[in-house]
Coordinates of C-alpha atoms in Angstrom, one line a residue:
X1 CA -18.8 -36.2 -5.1
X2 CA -20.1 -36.0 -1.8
X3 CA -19.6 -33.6 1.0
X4 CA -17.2 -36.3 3.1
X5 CA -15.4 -37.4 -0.4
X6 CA -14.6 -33.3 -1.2
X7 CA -13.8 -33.1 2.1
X8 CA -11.2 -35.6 2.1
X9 CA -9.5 -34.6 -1.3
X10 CA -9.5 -30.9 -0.1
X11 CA -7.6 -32.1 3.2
X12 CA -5.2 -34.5 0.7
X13 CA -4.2 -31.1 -1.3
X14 CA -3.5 -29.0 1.3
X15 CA -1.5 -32.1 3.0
X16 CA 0.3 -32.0 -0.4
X17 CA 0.6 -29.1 -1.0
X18 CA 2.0 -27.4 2.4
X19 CA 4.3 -30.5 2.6
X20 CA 5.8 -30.1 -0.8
X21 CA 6.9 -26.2 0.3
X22 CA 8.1 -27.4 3.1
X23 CA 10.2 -29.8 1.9
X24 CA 11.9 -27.3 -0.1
X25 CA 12.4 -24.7 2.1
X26 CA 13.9 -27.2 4.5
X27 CA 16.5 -27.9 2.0
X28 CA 17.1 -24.7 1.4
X29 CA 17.8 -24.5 5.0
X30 CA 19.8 -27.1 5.0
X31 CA 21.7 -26.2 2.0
X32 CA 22.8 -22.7 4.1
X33 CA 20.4 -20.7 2.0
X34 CA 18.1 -19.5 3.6
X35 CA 18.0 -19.3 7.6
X36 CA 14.8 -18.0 10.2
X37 CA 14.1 -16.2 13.5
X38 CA 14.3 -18.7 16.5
X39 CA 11.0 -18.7 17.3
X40 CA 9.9 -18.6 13.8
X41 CA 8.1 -22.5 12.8
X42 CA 8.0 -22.7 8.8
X43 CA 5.2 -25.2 9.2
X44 CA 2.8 -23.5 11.4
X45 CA 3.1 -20.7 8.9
X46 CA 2.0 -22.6 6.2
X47 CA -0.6 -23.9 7.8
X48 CA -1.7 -20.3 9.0
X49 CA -1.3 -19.3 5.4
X50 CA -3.7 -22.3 3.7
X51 CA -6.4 -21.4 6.1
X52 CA -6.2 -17.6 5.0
X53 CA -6.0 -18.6 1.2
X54 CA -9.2 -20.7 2.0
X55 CA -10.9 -17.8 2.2
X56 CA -9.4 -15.8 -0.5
X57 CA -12.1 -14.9 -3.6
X58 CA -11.3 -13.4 -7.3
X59 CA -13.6 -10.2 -8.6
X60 CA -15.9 -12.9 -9.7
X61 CA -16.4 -14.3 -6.1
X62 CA -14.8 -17.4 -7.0
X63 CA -12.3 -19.6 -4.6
X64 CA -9.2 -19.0 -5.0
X65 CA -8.0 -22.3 -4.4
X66 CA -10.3 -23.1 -8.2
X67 CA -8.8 -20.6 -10.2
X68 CA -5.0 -19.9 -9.9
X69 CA -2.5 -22.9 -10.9
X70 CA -0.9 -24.9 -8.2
X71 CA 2.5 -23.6 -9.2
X72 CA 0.9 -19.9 -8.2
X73 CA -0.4 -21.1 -4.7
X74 CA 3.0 -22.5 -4.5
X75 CA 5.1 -20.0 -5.2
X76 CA 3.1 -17.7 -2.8
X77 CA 3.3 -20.1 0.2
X78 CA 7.0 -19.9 -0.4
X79 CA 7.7 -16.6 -0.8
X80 CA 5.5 -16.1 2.5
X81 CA 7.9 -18.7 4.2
X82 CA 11.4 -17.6 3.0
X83 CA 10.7 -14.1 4.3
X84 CA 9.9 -15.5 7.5
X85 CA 6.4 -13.7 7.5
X86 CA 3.6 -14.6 9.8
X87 CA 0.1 -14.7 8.1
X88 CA -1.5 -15.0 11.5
X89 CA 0.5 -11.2 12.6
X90 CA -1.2 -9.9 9.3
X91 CA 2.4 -9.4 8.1
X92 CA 0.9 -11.1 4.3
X93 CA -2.0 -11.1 2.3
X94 CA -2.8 -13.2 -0.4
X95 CA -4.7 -11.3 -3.8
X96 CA -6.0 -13.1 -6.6
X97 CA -4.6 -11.5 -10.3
X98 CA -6.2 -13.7 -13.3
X99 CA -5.3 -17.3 -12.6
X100 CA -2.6 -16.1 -10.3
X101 CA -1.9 -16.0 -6.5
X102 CA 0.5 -13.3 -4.9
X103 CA 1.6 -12.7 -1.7
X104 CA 1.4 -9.5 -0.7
X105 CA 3.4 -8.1 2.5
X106 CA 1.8 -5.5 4.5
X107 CA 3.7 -2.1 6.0
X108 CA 4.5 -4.7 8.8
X109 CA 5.7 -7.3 7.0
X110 CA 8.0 -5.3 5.0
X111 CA 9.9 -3.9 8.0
X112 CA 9.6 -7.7 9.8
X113 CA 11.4 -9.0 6.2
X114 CA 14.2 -6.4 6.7
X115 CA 15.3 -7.1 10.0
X116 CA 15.9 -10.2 9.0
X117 CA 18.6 -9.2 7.2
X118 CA 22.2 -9.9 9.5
X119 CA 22.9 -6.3 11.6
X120 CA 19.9 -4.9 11.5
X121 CA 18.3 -4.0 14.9
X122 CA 14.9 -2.1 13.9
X123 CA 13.2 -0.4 11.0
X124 CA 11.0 3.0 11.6
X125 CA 10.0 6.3 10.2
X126 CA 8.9 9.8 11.2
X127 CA 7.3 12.5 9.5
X128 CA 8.7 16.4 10.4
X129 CA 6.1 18.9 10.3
X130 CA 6.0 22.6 9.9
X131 CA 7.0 24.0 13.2
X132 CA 9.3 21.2 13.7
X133 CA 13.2 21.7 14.5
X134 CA 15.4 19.5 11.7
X135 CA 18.4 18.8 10.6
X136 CA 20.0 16.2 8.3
X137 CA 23.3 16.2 6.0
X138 CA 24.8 14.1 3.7
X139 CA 27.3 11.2 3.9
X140 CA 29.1 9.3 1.3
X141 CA 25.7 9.9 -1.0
X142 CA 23.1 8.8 1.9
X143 CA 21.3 10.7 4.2
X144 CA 22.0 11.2 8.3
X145 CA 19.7 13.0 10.2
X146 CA 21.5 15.2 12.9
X147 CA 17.9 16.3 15.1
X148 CA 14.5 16.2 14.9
X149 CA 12.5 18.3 17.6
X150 CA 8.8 18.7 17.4
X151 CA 6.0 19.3 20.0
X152 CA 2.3 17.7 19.9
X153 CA 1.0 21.3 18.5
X154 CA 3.0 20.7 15.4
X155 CA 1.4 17.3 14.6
X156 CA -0.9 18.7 11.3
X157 CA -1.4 15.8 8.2
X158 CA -2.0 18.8 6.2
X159 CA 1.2 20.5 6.7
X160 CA 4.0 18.0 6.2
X161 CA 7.5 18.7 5.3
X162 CA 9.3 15.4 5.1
X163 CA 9.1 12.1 5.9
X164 CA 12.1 9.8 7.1
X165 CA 12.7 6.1 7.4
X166 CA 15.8 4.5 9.4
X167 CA 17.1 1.3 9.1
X168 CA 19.5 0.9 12.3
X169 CA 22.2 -1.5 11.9
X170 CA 24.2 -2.9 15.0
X171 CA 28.3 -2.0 13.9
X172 CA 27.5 1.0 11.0
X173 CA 25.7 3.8 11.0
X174 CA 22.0 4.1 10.3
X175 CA 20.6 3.9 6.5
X176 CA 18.2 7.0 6.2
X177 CA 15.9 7.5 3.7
X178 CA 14.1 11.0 3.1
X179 CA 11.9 11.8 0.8
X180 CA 10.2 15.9 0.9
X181 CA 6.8 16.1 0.5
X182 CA 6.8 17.4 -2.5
X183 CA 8.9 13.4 -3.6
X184 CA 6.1 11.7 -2.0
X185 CA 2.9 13.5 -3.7
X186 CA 4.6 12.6 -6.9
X187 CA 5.3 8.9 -6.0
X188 CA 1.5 8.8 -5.2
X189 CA 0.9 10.3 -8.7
X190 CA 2.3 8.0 -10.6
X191 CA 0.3 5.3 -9.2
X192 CA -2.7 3.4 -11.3
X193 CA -5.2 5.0 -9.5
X194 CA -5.6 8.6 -9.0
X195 CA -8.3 8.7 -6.4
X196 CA -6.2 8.6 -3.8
X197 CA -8.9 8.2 -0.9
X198 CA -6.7 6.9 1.5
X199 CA -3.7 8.7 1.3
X200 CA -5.7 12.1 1.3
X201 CA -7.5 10.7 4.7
X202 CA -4.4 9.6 6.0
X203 CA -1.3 11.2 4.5
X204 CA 0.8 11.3 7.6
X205 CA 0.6 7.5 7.7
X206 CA 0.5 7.2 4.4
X207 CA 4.3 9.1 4.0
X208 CA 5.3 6.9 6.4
X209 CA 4.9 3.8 4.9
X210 CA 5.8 5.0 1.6
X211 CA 9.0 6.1 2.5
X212 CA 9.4 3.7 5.1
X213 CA 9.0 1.2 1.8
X214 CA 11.7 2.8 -0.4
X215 CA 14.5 2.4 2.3
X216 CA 13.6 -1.3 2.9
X217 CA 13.6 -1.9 -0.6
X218 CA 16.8 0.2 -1.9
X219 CA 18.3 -1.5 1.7
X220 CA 17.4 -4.7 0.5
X221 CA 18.7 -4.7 -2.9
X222 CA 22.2 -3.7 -1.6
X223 CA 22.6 -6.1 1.1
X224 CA 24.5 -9.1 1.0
X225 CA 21.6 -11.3 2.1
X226 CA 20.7 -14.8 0.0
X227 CA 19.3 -14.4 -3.3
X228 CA 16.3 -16.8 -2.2
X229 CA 15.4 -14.0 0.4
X230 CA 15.8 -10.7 -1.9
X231 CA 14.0 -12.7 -5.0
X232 CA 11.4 -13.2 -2.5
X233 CA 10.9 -9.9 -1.3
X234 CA 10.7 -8.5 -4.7
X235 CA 8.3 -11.1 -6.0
X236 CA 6.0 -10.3 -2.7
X237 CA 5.3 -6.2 -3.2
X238 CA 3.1 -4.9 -0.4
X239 CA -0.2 -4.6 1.1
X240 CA -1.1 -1.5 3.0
X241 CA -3.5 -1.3 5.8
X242 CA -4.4 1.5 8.4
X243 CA -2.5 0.6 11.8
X244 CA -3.5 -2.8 11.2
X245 CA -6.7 -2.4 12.5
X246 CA -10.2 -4.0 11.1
X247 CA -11.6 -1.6 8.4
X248 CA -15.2 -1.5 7.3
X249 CA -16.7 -2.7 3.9
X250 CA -16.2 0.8 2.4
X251 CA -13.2 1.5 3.5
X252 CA -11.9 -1.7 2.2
X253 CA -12.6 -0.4 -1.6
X254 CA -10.2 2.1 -0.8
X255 CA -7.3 0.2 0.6
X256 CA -7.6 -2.1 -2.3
X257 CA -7.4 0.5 -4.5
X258 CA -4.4 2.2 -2.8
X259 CA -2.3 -1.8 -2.5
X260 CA -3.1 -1.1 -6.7
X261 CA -1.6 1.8 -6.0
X262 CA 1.5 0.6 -4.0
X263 CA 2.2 -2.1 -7.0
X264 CA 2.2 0.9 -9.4
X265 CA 4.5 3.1 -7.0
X266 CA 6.9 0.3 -7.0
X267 CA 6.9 -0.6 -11.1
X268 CA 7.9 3.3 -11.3
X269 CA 10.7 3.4 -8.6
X270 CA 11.7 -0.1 -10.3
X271 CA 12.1 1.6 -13.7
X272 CA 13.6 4.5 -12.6
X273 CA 16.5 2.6 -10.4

């Protein structure tokens, strides 16, 4: 085949393919299933999502548009698409497993899925340190934190107490999530991989985003939201990166091995819900 003919048939697939999701998730739509941001444009996401597959290799450096089943590439463009995730804000990632594509939502992602949810205004978290003033009680079995005081001296990675994530809502009160740090060394430990590179060089932001990814899930599993959108965000799991920011080759080898870690993390709070 030549270079034009490959070409051709490579542009007729993608035409195919990214037509096909669309013209499900614009019956979904229409059905009342499923509904997006305003300025969200399902197309132009999966279009922004082909061009990133493109590029996506196996372990064996091989495409991944020749190894993993249509139905894979698929299901990944859709789950990307029902979320309402932008691949172009590097709010997904796509990872090659076996023959398999998956979608994979970064720490931005995940908080960009839940505020799609009806009533909720943002999603963020903190981390209290030693030194710092604060206070939380409990309400009806959830958590409410009353104050949280600290000062720029107090700001140590190696001497957290807790980490917090809020989901605020517009009419209710807040949905708090705390974990000690004693909750979130253990999390870590039951992951696949005990290296644990990047949490150790960045454990502040790494008990952010694990906390801050235990409150959208729990939050997301006891909304009343579509079950397109919740199946979705459990099929997806999450990627993590460091403030979003280009990382070097090494470095890359570790944050792979941590979103390995992340999938384990969430297979154990999974089994223990």
């Amino acid at each position: 085949m030549t270079n034009a003919k490959a070409g051709m048939t490579a542009h007729t697939e993608s035409k195919e393919m990214i037509d096909s999701v669309l013209f499900k998730v614009n019956k979904m739509e229409k059905e009342g299933n499923i509904s997006f941001p305003s300025r969200y444009n399902p197309g132009n996401a999966l279009r922004s999502a082909w061009l990133q597959i493109q590029e996506v290799k196996d372990l064996n450096n091989r495409p991944a548009l020749e190894v993993c089943t249509k139905d894979s590439i698929a299901n990944a463009l859709l789950n990307t698409v029902i979320q309402g995730l932008s691949p172009s804000k590097k709010q997904v990632y796509y990872i090659v497993y076996g023959n398999q594509l998956q979608a994979q939502r970064s720490y931005f992602g995940t908080m960009a899925a839940t505020k799609r949810i009806p009533g909720v205004v943002d999603v963020w978290a903190d981390v209290v340190y030693e030194g710092d003033q604060f206070q939380a009680k409990k309400v009806h079995g959830g958590w409410q934190v009353i104050q949280h005081e600290s000062a720029p001296e107090n700001i140590d990675p190696q001497k957290i107490r807790y980490a917090y994530a809020v989901v605020e809502l517009e009419d209710e009160e807040p949905f708090t999530e705390i974990m000690t740090w004693a909750q979130i060394q253990q999390s870590w430990a039951k992951s696949r991989s005990k290296a644990q590179t990047v949490h150790k060089e960045f454990p502040d932001q790494m008990a952010k985003r694990t906390v801050i990814n235990r409150a959208c899930k729990m939050f997301f599993n006891t909304s009343d939201d579509s079950d397109q959108l919740i199946e979705a965000f459990n099929a997806t799991g999450d990627r993590i990166e460091v403030d979003g920011r280009e990382v070097a080759p090494e470095e890359k080898k570790k944050l792979n091995a941590l979103n390995d870690e992340l999938n384990g993390e969430e297979k154990e709070a999974a089994g223990n819900e």
